[in-house]
Amino acid sequence: DTAVSQTPKYLVTQMGNDKSIKCEQNLGHDTMYWYKQDSKKFLKIMFSYNNKELIINETVPNRFSPKSPDKAHLNLHINSLELGDSAVYFCASSQALIRTQYFGPGTRLTVL
Amino acid sequence: GQSLEQPSEVTAVEGAIVQINCTYQTSGFYGLSWYQQHDGGAPTFLSYNALDGLEETGRFSSFLSRSDSYGYLLLQELQMKDSASYFCAVREGNQGGKLIFGQGTELSVKP
């Protein structure tokens, strides 16, 4: 059984397009995250939601908009894609009082 | 500013012991975690230290000294499957679980 799942696994698109990545967790966790990992493997938090409320919003362009319809789902919508958005995007989840974060398999986004 | 420093690469042979160091400078500190990531895979949790001292989990141990802003991950009886990137991460806040990651250490285990 997959704990944290993301779709799609690969996403190839043209500059200027809009795309979405979906994330679901079946662990019953109350907190979910989006991370971006660049080509040098640097992993940086973008957003965090706790019980559908945005609690962390790092310095991320407004083109990125997370949405959490319920505490098991966290989606990421990206408008007007740019070359620099090419990266692997990881969704993760955790339970507030437990320190471990569980990562999804990642979505490799390539912007041409 | 916020920074975590760890070596970029480490090479060791099967059966050996390797230590990956991490020094940190962050605005808040609620614990130091270690994650392992194989090529093409997701980061997976290895260990967590909130207090000073050594935590042991099988072949892996992690150490923290908060007064020195320093920790390390110790891997014993290295196996080929341990070849991966290892990240230290500081939990910066008690709520929200914000993790600040280091740049990662690529460990290569040779036969």
mmCIF file of C-alpha atoms in Angstrom:
data_model
loop_
_atom_site.group_PDB
_atom_site.id
_atom_site.type_symbol
_atom_site.label_atom_id
_atom_site.label_comp_id
_atom_site.label_asym_id
_atom_site.label_seq_id
_atom_site.Cartn_x
_atom_site.Cartn_y
_atom_site.Cartn_z
ATOM 1 C CA ASP A 1 0.000 0.000 0.000
ATOM 2 C CA THR A 2 1.416 3.351 -1.042
ATOM 3 C CA ALA A 3 1.761 5.778 1.862
ATOM 4 C CA VAL A 4 2.324 9.015 -0.055
ATOM 5 C CA SER A 5 1.555 9.016 -3.762
ATOM 6 C CA GLN A 6 2.038 11.654 -6.419
ATOM 7 C CA THR A 7 0.839 11.982 -9.969
ATOM 8 C CA PRO A 8 2.223 12.304 -12.502
ATOM 9 C CA LYS A 9 5.693 10.833 -11.997
ATOM 10 C CA TYR A 10 7.039 12.650 -15.044
ATOM 11 C CA LEU A 11 5.828 15.895 -16.557
ATOM 12 C CA VAL A 12 7.309 17.408 -19.706
ATOM 13 C CA THR A 13 5.826 20.670 -20.903
ATOM 14 C CA GLN A 14 6.517 23.886 -22.740
ATOM 15 C CA MET A 15 7.328 27.244 -21.224
ATOM 16 C CA GLY A 16 4.257 29.295 -20.474
ATOM 17 C CA ASN A 17 1.982 26.325 -19.861
ATOM 18 C CA ASP A 18 0.034 25.676 -16.662
ATOM 19 C CA LYS A 19 0.321 22.312 -14.931
ATOM 20 C CA SER A 20 -0.781 20.572 -11.737
ATOM 21 C CA ILE A 21 0.739 17.881 -9.562
ATOM 22 C CA LYS A 22 -1.430 15.874 -7.210
ATOM 23 C CA CYS A 23 -0.502 14.311 -3.895
ATOM 24 C CA GLU A 24 -2.382 11.953 -1.612
ATOM 25 C CA GLN A 25 -1.413 10.325 1.672
ATOM 26 C CA ASN A 26 -3.174 7.424 3.373
ATOM 27 C CA LEU A 27 -1.246 7.643 6.647
ATOM 28 C CA GLY A 28 -3.833 9.724 8.465
ATOM 29 C CA HIS A 29 -1.332 12.549 8.895
ATOM 30 C CA ASP A 30 -2.486 16.092 9.516
ATOM 31 C CA THR A 31 0.416 17.953 7.882
ATOM 32 C CA MET A 32 1.526 17.904 4.269
ATOM 33 C CA TYR A 33 4.386 19.608 2.434
ATOM 34 C CA TRP A 34 5.744 20.436 -0.982
ATOM 35 C CA TYR A 35 9.495 20.408 -1.551
ATOM 36 C CA LYS A 36 11.533 21.283 -4.610
ATOM 37 C CA GLN A 37 14.770 19.430 -5.364
ATOM 38 C CA ASP A 38 16.998 21.046 -7.956
ATOM 39 C CA SER A 39 19.576 19.493 -10.240
ATOM 40 C CA LYS A 40 22.215 19.738 -7.498
ATOM 41 C CA LYS A 41 19.934 17.752 -5.187
ATOM 42 C CA PHE A 42 19.251 20.726 -2.943
ATOM 43 C CA LEU A 43 15.941 20.061 -1.206
ATOM 44 C CA LYS A 44 13.940 23.132 -0.217
ATOM 45 C CA ILE A 45 10.551 23.423 1.395
ATOM 46 C CA MET A 46 7.947 25.392 -0.518
ATOM 47 C CA PHE A 47 4.673 25.021 1.382
ATOM 48 C CA SER A 48 3.159 23.248 4.332
ATOM 49 C CA TYR A 49 -0.462 22.657 5.228
ATOM 50 C CA ASN A 50 -1.840 21.546 8.566
ATOM 51 C CA ASN A 51 -5.439 20.347 8.532
ATOM 52 C CA LYS A 52 -6.035 22.147 5.234
ATOM 53 C CA GLU A 53 -4.574 25.411 6.494
ATOM 54 C CA LEU A 54 -1.471 26.953 4.969
ATOM 55 C CA ILE A 55 1.152 27.287 7.700
ATOM 56 C CA ILE A 56 4.409 27.562 5.776
ATOM 57 C CA ASN A 57 4.797 29.626 2.632
ATOM 58 C CA GLU A 58 8.403 30.100 1.700
ATOM 59 C CA THR A 59 9.560 32.699 -0.791
ATOM 60 C CA VAL A 60 7.952 31.056 -3.771
ATOM 61 C CA PRO A 61 6.724 32.905 -6.891
ATOM 62 C CA ASN A 62 2.992 33.587 -6.995
ATOM 63 C CA ARG A 63 2.826 31.309 -10.013
ATOM 64 C CA PHE A 64 2.872 28.427 -7.564
ATOM 65 C CA SER A 65 -0.408 27.818 -5.774
ATOM 66 C CA PRO A 66 -1.002 24.928 -3.421
ATOM 67 C CA LYS A 67 -4.476 23.670 -2.642
ATOM 68 C CA SER A 68 -5.568 21.254 0.046
ATOM 69 C CA PRO A 69 -9.148 20.038 -0.442
ATOM 70 C CA ASP A 70 -8.850 17.826 2.646
ATOM 71 C CA LYS A 71 -6.062 16.790 4.961
ATOM 72 C CA ALA A 72 -5.212 13.728 2.865
ATOM 73 C CA HIS A 73 -4.635 15.685 -0.343
ATOM 74 C CA LEU A 74 -2.310 18.514 -1.315
ATOM 75 C CA ASN A 75 -2.075 19.641 -4.905
ATOM 76 C CA LEU A 76 0.343 22.051 -6.528
ATOM 77 C CA HIS A 77 -0.653 24.196 -9.464
ATOM 78 C CA ILE A 78 1.976 26.064 -11.432
ATOM 79 C CA ASN A 79 1.087 28.851 -13.854
ATOM 80 C CA SER A 80 3.194 30.201 -16.705
ATOM 81 C CA LEU A 81 5.927 27.609 -16.348
ATOM 82 C CA GLU A 82 9.524 28.785 -16.719
ATOM 83 C CA LEU A 83 12.738 26.923 -17.524
ATOM 84 C CA GLY A 84 13.901 27.392 -13.935
ATOM 85 C CA ASP A 85 10.912 25.446 -12.653
ATOM 86 C CA SER A 86 12.477 22.253 -13.960
ATOM 87 C CA ALA A 87 13.146 20.130 -10.896
ATOM 88 C CA VAL A 88 11.828 17.183 -8.922
ATOM 89 C CA TYR A 89 8.891 18.098 -6.715
ATOM 90 C CA PHE A 90 8.291 15.994 -3.634
ATOM 91 C CA CYS A 91 5.187 15.851 -1.538
ATOM 92 C CA ALA A 92 5.583 14.754 2.074
ATOM 93 C CA SER A 93 3.422 14.249 5.117
ATOM 94 C CA SER A 94 3.831 13.982 8.867
ATOM 95 C CA GLN A 95 1.841 13.862 12.036
ATOM 96 C CA ALA A 96 2.206 17.040 14.059
ATOM 97 C CA LEU A 97 3.676 15.463 17.170
ATOM 98 C CA ILE A 98 5.871 12.982 15.299
ATOM 99 C CA ARG A 99 9.045 14.240 13.686
ATOM 100 C CA THR A 100 9.306 11.866 10.739
ATOM 101 C CA GLN A 101 8.294 13.145 7.333
ATOM 102 C CA TYR A 102 7.254 10.608 4.717
ATOM 103 C CA PHE A 103 8.034 11.567 1.145
ATOM 104 C CA GLY A 104 6.204 10.668 -2.019
ATOM 105 C CA PRO A 105 8.082 9.266 -5.038
ATOM 106 C CA GLY A 106 8.505 12.681 -6.613
ATOM 107 C CA THR A 107 7.390 14.319 -9.844
ATOM 108 C CA ARG A 108 10.139 15.153 -12.313
ATOM 109 C CA LEU A 109 9.082 18.332 -14.101
ATOM 110 C CA THR A 110 10.917 19.313 -17.282
ATOM 111 C CA VAL A 111 10.107 22.648 -18.866
ATOM 112 C CA LEU A 112 11.257 23.010 -22.485
ATOM 113 C CA GLY B 1 21.301 33.265 7.759
ATOM 114 C CA GLN B 2 20.444 29.616 7.720
ATOM 115 C CA SER B 3 22.995 27.073 6.654
ATOM 116 C CA LEU B 4 23.825 23.424 7.081
ATOM 117 C CA GLU B 5 27.239 22.190 6.067
ATOM 118 C CA GLN B 6 28.076 18.606 5.242
ATOM 119 C CA PRO B 7 30.736 17.042 3.016
ATOM 120 C CA SER B 8 29.692 16.708 -0.599
ATOM 121 C CA GLU B 9 31.186 13.258 -1.145
ATOM 122 C CA VAL B 10 32.469 10.347 0.905
ATOM 123 C CA THR B 11 33.891 7.073 -0.359
ATOM 124 C CA ALA B 12 34.347 3.917 1.713
ATOM 125 C CA VAL B 13 34.661 0.179 1.244
ATOM 126 C CA GLU B 14 32.223 -2.562 2.151
ATOM 127 C CA GLY B 15 32.340 -3.508 5.797
ATOM 128 C CA ALA B 16 33.908 -0.233 6.846
ATOM 129 C CA ILE B 17 32.548 2.504 9.130
ATOM 130 C CA VAL B 18 31.876 5.999 7.834
ATOM 131 C CA GLN B 19 30.908 9.197 9.623
ATOM 132 C CA ILE B 20 29.064 12.034 7.886
ATOM 133 C CA ASN B 21 29.281 15.320 9.751
ATOM 134 C CA CYS B 22 26.783 18.161 9.763
ATOM 135 C CA THR B 23 27.163 21.614 11.238
ATOM 136 C CA TYR B 24 24.247 23.967 11.282
ATOM 137 C CA GLN B 25 23.344 27.578 11.785
ATOM 138 C CA THR B 26 19.610 28.223 11.851
ATOM 139 C CA SER B 27 17.245 30.731 13.415
ATOM 140 C CA GLY B 28 15.478 28.004 15.386
ATOM 141 C CA PHE B 29 16.354 24.478 16.408
ATOM 142 C CA TYR B 30 14.023 21.705 17.456
ATOM 143 C CA GLY B 31 16.008 18.714 16.293
ATOM 144 C CA LEU B 32 18.340 17.234 13.699
ATOM 145 C CA SER B 33 17.136 14.572 11.277
ATOM 146 C CA TRP B 34 18.907 12.408 8.756
ATOM 147 C CA TYR B 35 17.420 11.244 5.484
ATOM 148 C CA GLN B 36 18.706 8.804 2.888
ATOM 149 C CA GLN B 37 17.994 9.187 -0.809
ATOM 150 C CA HIS B 38 18.932 6.687 -3.498
ATOM 151 C CA ASP B 39 19.287 7.914 -7.076
ATOM 152 C CA GLY B 40 15.852 8.450 -8.547
ATOM 153 C CA GLY B 41 14.181 7.751 -5.234
ATOM 154 C CA ALA B 42 12.508 9.668 -2.457
ATOM 155 C CA PRO B 43 14.168 10.791 0.759
ATOM 156 C CA THR B 44 13.521 8.307 3.539
ATOM 157 C CA PHE B 45 13.846 9.005 7.228
ATOM 158 C CA LEU B 46 16.790 7.468 9.087
ATOM 159 C CA SER B 47 17.021 9.102 12.495
ATOM 160 C CA TYR B 48 16.215 12.096 14.642
ATOM 161 C CA ASN B 49 17.997 13.760 17.572
ATOM 162 C CA ALA B 50 16.315 16.396 19.685
ATOM 163 C CA LEU B 51 18.650 16.090 22.657
ATOM 164 C CA ASP B 52 22.405 15.752 22.954
ATOM 165 C CA GLY B 53 23.799 12.280 22.642
ATOM 166 C CA LEU B 54 23.781 9.209 20.501
ATOM 167 C CA GLU B 55 20.767 7.473 18.971
ATOM 168 C CA GLU B 56 21.292 3.982 17.583
ATOM 169 C CA THR B 57 19.129 2.213 15.028
ATOM 170 C CA GLY B 58 20.686 -0.969 13.777
ATOM 171 C CA ARG B 59 23.786 -0.233 11.710
ATOM 172 C CA PHE B 60 23.077 3.496 11.784
ATOM 173 C CA SER B 61 23.705 5.866 14.672
ATOM 174 C CA SER B 62 23.240 9.597 14.917
ATOM 175 C CA PHE B 63 24.821 12.034 17.324
ATOM 176 C CA LEU B 64 23.957 15.578 18.331
ATOM 177 C CA SER B 65 25.771 18.285 20.254
ATOM 178 C CA ARG B 66 23.547 21.339 20.484
ATOM 179 C CA SER B 67 26.209 23.458 22.141
ATOM 180 C CA ASP B 68 28.477 22.871 19.130
ATOM 181 C CA SER B 69 25.634 23.050 16.561
ATOM 182 C CA TYR B 70 26.984 19.771 15.272
ATOM 183 C CA GLY B 71 25.808 16.292 14.533
ATOM 184 C CA TYR B 72 26.896 13.250 12.642
ATOM 185 C CA LEU B 73 25.536 10.102 11.100
ATOM 186 C CA LEU B 74 27.570 6.947 11.637
ATOM 187 C CA LEU B 75 27.125 4.036 9.294
ATOM 188 C CA GLN B 76 28.661 0.733 10.306
ATOM 189 C CA GLU B 77 29.282 -2.496 8.407
ATOM 190 C CA LEU B 78 28.810 -0.676 5.146
ATOM 191 C CA GLN B 79 26.992 -2.488 2.368
ATOM 192 C CA MET B 80 26.823 -1.706 -1.325
ATOM 193 C CA LYS B 81 23.148 -0.778 -0.910
ATOM 194 C CA ASP B 82 24.199 2.062 1.422
ATOM 195 C CA SER B 83 25.484 3.972 -1.614
ATOM 196 C CA ALA B 84 23.143 6.958 -1.650
ATOM 197 C CA SER B 85 22.893 10.611 -0.717
ATOM 198 C CA TYR B 86 22.513 11.452 2.953
ATOM 199 C CA PHE B 87 20.932 14.683 4.095
ATOM 200 C CA CYS B 88 20.958 16.297 7.483
ATOM 201 C CA ALA B 89 17.960 18.506 8.195
ATOM 202 C CA VAL B 90 17.176 20.877 11.008
ATOM 203 C CA ARG B 91 13.647 21.156 12.291
ATOM 204 C CA GLU B 92 13.349 24.900 12.605
ATOM 205 C CA GLY B 93 9.994 25.267 14.304
ATOM 206 C CA ASN B 94 7.937 23.242 16.708
ATOM 207 C CA GLN B 95 4.803 23.714 14.672
ATOM 208 C CA GLY B 96 4.539 23.140 10.982
ATOM 209 C CA GLY B 97 7.535 20.835 10.813
ATOM 210 C CA LYS B 98 9.670 23.092 8.657
ATOM 211 C CA LEU B 99 12.866 21.232 7.748
ATOM 212 C CA ILE B 100 15.963 23.002 6.499
ATOM 213 C CA PHE B 101 18.084 20.533 4.533
ATOM 214 C CA GLY B 102 21.814 20.385 4.014
ATOM 215 C CA GLN B 103 23.215 19.973 0.521
ATOM 216 C CA GLY B 104 23.607 16.249 0.955
ATOM 217 C CA THR B 105 26.574 13.898 1.099
ATOM 218 C CA GLU B 106 26.964 11.394 -1.677
ATOM 219 C CA LEU B 107 28.291 8.144 -0.219
ATOM 220 C CA SER B 108 29.908 5.652 -2.536
ATOM 221 C CA VAL B 109 30.548 2.185 -1.144
ATOM 222 C CA LYS B 110 33.148 0.211 -3.079
ATOM 223 C CA PRO B 111 33.667 -3.554 -3.003
#
